[in-house]
Tab-separated table of C-alpha atoms in Angstrom:
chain	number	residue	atom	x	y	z
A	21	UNK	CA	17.202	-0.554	17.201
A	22	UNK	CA	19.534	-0.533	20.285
A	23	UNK	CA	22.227	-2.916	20.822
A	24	UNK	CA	23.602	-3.805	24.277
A	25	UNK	CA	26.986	-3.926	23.009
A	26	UNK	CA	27.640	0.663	22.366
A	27	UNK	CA	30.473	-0.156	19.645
A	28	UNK	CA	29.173	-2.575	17.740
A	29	UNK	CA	29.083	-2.415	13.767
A	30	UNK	CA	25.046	-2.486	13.947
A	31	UNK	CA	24.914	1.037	17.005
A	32	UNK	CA	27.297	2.805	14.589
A	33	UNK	CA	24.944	2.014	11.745
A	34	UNK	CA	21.874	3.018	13.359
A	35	UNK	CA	23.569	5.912	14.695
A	36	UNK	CA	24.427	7.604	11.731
A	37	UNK	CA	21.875	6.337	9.276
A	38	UNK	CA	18.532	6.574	11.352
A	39	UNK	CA	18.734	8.204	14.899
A	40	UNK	CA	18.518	11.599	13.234
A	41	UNK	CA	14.900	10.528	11.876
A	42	UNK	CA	13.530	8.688	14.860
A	43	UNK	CA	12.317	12.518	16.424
A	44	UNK	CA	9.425	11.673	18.327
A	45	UNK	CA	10.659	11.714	21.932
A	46	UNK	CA	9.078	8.246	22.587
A	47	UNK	CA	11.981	6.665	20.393
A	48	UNK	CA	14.765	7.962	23.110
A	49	UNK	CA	17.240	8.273	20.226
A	50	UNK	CA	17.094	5.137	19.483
A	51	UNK	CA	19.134	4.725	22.748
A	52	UNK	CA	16.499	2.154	24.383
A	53	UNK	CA	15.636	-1.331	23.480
A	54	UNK	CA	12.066	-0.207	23.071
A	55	UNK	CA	10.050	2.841	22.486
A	56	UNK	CA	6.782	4.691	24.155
A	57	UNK	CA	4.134	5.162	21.927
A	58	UNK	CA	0.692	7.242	24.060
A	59	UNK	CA	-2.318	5.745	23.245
A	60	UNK	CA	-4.071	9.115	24.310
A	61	UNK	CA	-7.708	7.238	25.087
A	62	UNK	CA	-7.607	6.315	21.368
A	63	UNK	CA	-7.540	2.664	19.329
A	64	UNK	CA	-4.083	1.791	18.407
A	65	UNK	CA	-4.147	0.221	15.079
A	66	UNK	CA	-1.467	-2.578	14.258
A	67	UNK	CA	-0.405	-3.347	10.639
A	68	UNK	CA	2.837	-4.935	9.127
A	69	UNK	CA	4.190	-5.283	5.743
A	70	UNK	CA	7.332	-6.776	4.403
A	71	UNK	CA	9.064	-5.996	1.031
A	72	UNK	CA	11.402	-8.821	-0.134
A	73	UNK	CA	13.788	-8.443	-2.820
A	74	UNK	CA	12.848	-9.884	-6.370
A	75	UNK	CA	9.267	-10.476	-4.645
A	76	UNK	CA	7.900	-7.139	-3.852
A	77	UNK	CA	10.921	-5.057	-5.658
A	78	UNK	CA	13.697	-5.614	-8.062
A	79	UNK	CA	17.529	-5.580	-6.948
A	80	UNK	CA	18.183	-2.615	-9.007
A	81	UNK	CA	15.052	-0.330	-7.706
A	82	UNK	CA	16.632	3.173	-6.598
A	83	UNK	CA	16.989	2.731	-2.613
A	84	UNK	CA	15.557	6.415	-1.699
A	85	UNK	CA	12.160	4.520	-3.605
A	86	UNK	CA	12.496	1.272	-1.488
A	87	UNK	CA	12.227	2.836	1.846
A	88	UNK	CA	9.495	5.253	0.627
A	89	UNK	CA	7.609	2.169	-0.682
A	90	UNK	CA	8.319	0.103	2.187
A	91	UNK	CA	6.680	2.326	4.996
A	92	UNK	CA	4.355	3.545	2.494
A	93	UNK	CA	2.316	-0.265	1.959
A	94	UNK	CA	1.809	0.149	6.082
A	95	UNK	CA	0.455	3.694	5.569
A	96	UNK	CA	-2.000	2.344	3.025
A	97	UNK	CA	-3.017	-0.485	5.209
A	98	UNK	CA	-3.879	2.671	8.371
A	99	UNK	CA	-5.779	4.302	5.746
A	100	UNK	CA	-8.188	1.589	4.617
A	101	UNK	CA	-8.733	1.374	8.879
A	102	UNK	CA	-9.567	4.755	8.821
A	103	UNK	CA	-6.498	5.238	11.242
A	104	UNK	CA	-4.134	8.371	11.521
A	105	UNK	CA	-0.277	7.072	11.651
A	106	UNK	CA	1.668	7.731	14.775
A	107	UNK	CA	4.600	6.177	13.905
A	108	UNK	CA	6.474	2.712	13.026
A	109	UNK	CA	9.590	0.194	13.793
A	110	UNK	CA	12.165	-1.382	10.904
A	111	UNK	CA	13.436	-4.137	10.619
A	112	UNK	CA	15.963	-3.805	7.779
A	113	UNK	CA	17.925	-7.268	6.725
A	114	UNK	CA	21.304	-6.414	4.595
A	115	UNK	CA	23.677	-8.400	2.828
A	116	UNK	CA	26.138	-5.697	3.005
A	117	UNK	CA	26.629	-1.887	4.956
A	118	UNK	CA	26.982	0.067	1.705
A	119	UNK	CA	27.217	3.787	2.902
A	120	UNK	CA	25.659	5.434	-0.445
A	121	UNK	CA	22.962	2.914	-0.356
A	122	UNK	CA	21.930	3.377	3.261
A	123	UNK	CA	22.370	6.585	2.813
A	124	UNK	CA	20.007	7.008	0.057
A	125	UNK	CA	17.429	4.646	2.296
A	126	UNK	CA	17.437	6.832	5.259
A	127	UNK	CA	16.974	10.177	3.052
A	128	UNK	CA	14.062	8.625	1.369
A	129	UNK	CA	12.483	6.838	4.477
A	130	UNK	CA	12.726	9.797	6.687
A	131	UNK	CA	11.352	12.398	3.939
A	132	UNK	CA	8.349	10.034	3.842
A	133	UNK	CA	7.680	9.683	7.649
A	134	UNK	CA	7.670	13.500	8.294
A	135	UNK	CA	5.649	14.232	5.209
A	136	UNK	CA	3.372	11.793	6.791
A	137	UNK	CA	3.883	12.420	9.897
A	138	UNK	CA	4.594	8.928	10.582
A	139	UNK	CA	8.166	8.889	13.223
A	140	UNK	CA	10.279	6.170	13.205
A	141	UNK	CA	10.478	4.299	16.942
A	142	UNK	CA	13.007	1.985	16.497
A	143	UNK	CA	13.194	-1.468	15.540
A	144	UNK	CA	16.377	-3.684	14.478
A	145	UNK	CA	19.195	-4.321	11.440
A	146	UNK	CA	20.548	-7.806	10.736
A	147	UNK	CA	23.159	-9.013	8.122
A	148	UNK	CA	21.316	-11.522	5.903
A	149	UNK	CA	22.862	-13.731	3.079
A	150	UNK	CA	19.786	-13.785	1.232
A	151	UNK	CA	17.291	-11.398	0.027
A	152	UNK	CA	17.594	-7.706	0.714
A	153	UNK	CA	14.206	-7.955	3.047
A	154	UNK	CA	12.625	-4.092	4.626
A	155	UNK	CA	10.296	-4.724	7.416
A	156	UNK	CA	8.074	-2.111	8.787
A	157	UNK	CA	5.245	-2.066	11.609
A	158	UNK	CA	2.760	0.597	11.537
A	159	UNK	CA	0.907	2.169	13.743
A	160	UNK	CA	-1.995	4.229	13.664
A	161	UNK	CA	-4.924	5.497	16.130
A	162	UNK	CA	-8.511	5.960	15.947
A	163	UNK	CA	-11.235	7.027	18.368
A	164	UNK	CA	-12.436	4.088	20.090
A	165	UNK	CA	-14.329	1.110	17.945
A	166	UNK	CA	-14.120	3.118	15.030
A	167	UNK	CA	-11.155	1.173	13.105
A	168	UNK	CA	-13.400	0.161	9.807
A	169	UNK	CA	-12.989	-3.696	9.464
A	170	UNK	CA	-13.477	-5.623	6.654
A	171	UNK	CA	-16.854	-7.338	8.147
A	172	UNK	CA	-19.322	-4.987	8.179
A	173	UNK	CA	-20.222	-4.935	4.434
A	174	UNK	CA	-24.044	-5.139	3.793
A	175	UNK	CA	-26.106	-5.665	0.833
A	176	UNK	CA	-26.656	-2.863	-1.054
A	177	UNK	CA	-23.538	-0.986	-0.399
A	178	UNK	CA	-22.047	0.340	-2.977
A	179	UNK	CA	-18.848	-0.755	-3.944
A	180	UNK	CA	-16.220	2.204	-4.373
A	181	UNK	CA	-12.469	2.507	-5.162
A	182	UNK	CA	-9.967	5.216	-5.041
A	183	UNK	CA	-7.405	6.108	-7.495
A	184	UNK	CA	-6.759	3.784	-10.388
A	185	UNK	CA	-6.232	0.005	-11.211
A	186	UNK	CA	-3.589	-1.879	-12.756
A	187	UNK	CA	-0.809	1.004	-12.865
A	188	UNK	CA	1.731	-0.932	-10.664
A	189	UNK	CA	1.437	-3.917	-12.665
A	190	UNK	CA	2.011	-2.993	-15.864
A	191	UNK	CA	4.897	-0.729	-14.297
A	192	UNK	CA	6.463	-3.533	-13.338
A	193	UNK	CA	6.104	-5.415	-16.282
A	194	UNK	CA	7.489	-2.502	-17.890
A	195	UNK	CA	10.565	-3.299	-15.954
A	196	UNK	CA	10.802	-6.673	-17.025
A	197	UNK	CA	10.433	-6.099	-20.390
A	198	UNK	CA	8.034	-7.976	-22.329
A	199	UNK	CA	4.807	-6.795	-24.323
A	200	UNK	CA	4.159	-3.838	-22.661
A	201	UNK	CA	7.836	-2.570	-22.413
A	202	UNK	CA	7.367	-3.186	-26.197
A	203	UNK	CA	4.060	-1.430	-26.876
A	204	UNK	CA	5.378	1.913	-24.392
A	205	UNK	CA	8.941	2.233	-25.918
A	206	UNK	CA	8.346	5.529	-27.485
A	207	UNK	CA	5.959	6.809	-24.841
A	208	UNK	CA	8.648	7.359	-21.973
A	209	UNK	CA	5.953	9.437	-20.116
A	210	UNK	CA	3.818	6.813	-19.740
A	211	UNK	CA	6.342	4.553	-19.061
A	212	UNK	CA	7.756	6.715	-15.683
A	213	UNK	CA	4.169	6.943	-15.072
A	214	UNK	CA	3.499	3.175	-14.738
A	215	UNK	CA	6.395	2.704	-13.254
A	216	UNK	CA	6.461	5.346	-10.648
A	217	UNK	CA	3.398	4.056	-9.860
A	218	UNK	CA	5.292	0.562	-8.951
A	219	UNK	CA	7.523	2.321	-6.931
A	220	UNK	CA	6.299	4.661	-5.509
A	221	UNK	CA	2.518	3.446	-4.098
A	222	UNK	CA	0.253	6.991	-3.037
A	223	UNK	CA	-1.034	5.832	0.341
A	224	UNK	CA	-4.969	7.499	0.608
A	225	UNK	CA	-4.121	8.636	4.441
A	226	UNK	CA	-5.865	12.516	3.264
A	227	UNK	CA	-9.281	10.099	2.990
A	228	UNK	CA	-8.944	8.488	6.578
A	229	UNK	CA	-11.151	10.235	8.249
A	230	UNK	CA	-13.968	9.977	5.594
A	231	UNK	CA	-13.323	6.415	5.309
A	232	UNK	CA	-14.279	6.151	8.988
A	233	UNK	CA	-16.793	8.117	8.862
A	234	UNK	CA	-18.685	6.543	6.055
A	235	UNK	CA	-17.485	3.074	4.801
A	236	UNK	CA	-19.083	0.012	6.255
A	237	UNK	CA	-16.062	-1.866	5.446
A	238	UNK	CA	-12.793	-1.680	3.355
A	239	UNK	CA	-9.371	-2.612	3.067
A	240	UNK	CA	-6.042	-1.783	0.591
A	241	UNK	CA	-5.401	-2.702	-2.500
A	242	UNK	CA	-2.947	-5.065	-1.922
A	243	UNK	CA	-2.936	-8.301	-3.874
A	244	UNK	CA	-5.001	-7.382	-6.664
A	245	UNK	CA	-9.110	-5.803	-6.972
A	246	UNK	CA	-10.452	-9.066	-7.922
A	247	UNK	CA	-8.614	-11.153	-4.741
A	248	UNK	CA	-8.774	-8.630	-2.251
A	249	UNK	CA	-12.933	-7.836	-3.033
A	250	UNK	CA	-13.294	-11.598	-2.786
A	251	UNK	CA	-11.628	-10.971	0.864
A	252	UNK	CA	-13.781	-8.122	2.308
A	253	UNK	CA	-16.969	-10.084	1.105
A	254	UNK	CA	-15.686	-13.130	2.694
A	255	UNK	CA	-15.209	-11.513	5.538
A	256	UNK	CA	-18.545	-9.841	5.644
A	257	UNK	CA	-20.612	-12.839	4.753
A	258	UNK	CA	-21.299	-11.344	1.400
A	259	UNK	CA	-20.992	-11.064	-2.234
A	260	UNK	CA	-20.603	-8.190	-5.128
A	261	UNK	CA	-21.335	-7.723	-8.804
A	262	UNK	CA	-18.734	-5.365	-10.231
A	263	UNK	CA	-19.766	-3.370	-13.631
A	264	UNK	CA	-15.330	-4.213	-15.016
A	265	UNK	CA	-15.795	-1.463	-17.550
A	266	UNK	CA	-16.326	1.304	-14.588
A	267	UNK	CA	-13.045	0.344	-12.713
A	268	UNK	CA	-11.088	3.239	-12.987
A	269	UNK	CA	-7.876	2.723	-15.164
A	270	UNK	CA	-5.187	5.507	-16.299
A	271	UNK	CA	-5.012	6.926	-19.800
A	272	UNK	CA	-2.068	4.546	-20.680
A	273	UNK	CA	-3.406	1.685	-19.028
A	274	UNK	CA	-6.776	2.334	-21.435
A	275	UNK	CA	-4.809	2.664	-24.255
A	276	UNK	CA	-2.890	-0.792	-23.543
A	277	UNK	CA	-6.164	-2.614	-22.861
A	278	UNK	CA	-7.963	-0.859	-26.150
A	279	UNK	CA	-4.858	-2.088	-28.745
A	280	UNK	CA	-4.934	-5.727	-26.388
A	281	UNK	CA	-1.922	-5.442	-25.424
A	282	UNK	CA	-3.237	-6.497	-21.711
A	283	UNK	CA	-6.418	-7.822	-20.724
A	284	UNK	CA	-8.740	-6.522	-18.093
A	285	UNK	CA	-7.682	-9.628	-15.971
A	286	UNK	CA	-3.755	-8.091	-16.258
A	287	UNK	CA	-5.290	-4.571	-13.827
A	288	UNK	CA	-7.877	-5.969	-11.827
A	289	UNK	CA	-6.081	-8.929	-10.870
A	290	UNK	CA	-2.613	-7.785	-10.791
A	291	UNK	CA	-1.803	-5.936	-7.211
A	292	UNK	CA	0.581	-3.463	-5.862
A	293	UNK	CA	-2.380	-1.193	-6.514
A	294	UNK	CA	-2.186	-0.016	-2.630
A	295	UNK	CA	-5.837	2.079	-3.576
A	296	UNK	CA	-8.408	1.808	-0.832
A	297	UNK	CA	-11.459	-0.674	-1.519
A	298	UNK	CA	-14.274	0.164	0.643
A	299	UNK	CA	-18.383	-0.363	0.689
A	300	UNK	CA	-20.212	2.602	1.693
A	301	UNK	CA	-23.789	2.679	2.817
A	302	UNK	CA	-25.692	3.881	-0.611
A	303	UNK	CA	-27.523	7.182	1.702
A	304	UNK	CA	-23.472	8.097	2.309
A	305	UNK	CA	-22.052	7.874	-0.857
A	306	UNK	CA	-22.721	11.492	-2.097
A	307	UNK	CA	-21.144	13.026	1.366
A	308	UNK	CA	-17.979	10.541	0.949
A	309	UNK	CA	-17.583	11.182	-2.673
A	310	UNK	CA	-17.762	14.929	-1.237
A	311	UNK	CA	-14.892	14.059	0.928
A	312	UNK	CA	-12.775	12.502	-1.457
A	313	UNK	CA	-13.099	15.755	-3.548
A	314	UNK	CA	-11.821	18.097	-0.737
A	315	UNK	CA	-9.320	15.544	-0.211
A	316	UNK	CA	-8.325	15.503	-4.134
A	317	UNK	CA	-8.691	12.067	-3.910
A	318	UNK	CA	-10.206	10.108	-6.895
A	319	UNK	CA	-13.036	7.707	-6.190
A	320	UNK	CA	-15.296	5.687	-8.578
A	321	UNK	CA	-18.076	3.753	-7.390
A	322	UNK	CA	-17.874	0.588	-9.407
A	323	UNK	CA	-20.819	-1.832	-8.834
A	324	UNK	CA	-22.665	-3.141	-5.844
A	325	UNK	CA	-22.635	-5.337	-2.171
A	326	UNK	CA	-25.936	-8.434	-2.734
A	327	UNK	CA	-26.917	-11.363	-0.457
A	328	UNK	CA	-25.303	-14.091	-0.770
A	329	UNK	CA	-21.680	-16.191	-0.505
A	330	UNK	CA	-21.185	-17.029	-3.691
A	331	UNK	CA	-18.430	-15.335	-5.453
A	332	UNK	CA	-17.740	-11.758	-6.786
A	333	UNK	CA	-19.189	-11.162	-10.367
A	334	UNK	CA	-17.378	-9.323	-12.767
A	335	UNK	CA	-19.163	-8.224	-15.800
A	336	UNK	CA	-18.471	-7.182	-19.204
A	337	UNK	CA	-19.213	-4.018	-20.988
A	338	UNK	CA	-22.141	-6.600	-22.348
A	339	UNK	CA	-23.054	-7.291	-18.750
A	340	UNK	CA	-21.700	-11.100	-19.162
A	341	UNK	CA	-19.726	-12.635	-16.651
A	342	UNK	CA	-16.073	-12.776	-17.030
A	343	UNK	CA	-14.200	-15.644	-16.482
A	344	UNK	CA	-11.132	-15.140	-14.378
A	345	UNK	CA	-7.995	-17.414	-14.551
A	346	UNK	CA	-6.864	-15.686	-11.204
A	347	UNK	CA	-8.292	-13.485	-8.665
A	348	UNK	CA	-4.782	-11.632	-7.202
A	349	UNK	CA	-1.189	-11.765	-6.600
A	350	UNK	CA	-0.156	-15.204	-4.241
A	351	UNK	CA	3.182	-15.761	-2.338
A	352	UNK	CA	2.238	-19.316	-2.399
């Protein structure tokens, strides 16, 4: 985030917004154009997410929840690698310098990276006339060749996902209004729920090391179960038959589904989930399910890896195939 030019506009932001987060010594202060980051005879694990405003948040989200979310997508994305964070770079793109607002940013974004003990290293801010657009890459470590890929999926692996589906969807189309908005409007506990869960993703870094240890393959939660499945068996040269009725959902996303107010296609296929999706050997699913408890981490095995490249099966409570419209989230 340094600038050769000491008195510019951009140094006097960085300087009083984020150089009192950036406390790892290999961020010099933010006082260098780059940073130091010791590899220590480890992996060093590369990930980047944007957030884009009215694509990945709304113009009127809180800011403090924007930066959290922001780094927290990366963390996710370290966790599914089986990679401990060591620390990240922003890019932040601003219309305008609105002290209360950056502010608010930096309080939420550095909370977030020493409660994950993620530092900031630097990185850069830019004035933009378009969309308010957060930047962050991640970085992580892991001893070496053990980052867990998406590939190595085999048949009969079981199929297992953390948390619950479908949460950050319907939070959002809380915010939009709509059916659900509708169908919630005298439950305002579920509704900061669903929507905290938009907001504010819970990145499954306590379950890295398990992950590693165990999982064949996996990945986040990204784009939505259906799409990103369909992606790690892709990758892996495989295919999966998922039992839909064991995908873990929250009370009020059961309830919605039960009185139809959404369809099981709305939380499987909706994203911002930011859960870990992994396969796991079937002789090491009791020791990581083990894990996950002394974690207090929520997993749920929900249906199988089999032979093949033809595409994921979801089935009904019936054990019928069901036809899905769309698979995940696209930008395009």
């Amino acid at each position: 985030m340094a600038n050769e030019h000491p008195a510019s506009g951009e140094d006097s932001l960085i300087a009083r917004y984020f150089k009192p987060i950036a406390t790892d010594p290999g961020a010099f202060g933010l006082t260098d154009d780059a940073a130091i980051l010791k590899a220590d005879g480890e992996d060093l694990v590369v990930t980047t997410d944007a957030v884009v405003e009215g694509v990945h948040f709304l113009s009127d989200d809180p800011p403090e929840t924007l930066a959290r979310k922001a780094l927290r997508v990366n963390l996710s994305d370290l966790a599914a690698k089986g990679a401990t964070p060591a620390g990240f770079v922003l890019t932040l793109a601003l219309r305008t310098a609105d002290d209360a607002w950056l502010s608010a940013f930096a309080r939420g974004l550095g909370e977030d990276a020493g409660h994950y003990a993620c530092p900031l290293l630097g990185g850069d801010t830019v004035s933009t006339p378009g969309p308010l657009t957060v930047s962050i890459t991640a970085f992580g470590r892991v001893p070496q060749g053990k980052m867990v890929r998406r590939s190595g999926a085999r048949p009969g692996d079981r199929v297992m996902v953390t948390g619950t589906i479908g949460d950050a969807a319907l939070g959002l189309a809380i915010l939009k209004g709509g059916a659900v908005a509708a169908a919630l409007a005298s439950d305002t506990a579920a509704r900061d729920r669903l929507v905290g869960r938009y907001r504010l993703p819970e990145p499954r870094n306590a379950l890295a090391a398990a992950i590693r240890e165990h999982a064949s393959a996996a990945m986040d939660v990204s784009d939505g179960l259906a799409g990103d499945l369909t992606k790690l068996c892709a990758a892996s040269g495989v295919s999966a038959v998922i039992d839909a009725p064991r995908v873990p959902t929250s009370a009020a996303a059961a309830d919605l589904l039960a009185r139809g107010i959404v369809g099981a296609e709305a939380l499987i296929a909706g994203g911002d989930d930011f859960e870990v999706l992994c396969a796991v050997p079937d002789a090491a699913c009791a020791a990581f399910a083990d894990a996950a408890r002394q974690a207090g981490v929520a997993l749920t095995s929900i249906g199988a890896v089999v032979a093949g490249a033809g595409p994921v099966r979801f089935l009904d409570a019936r054990g019928r195939d069901m036809v899905l419209a769309r698979l995940s989230y696209s930008h395009f």
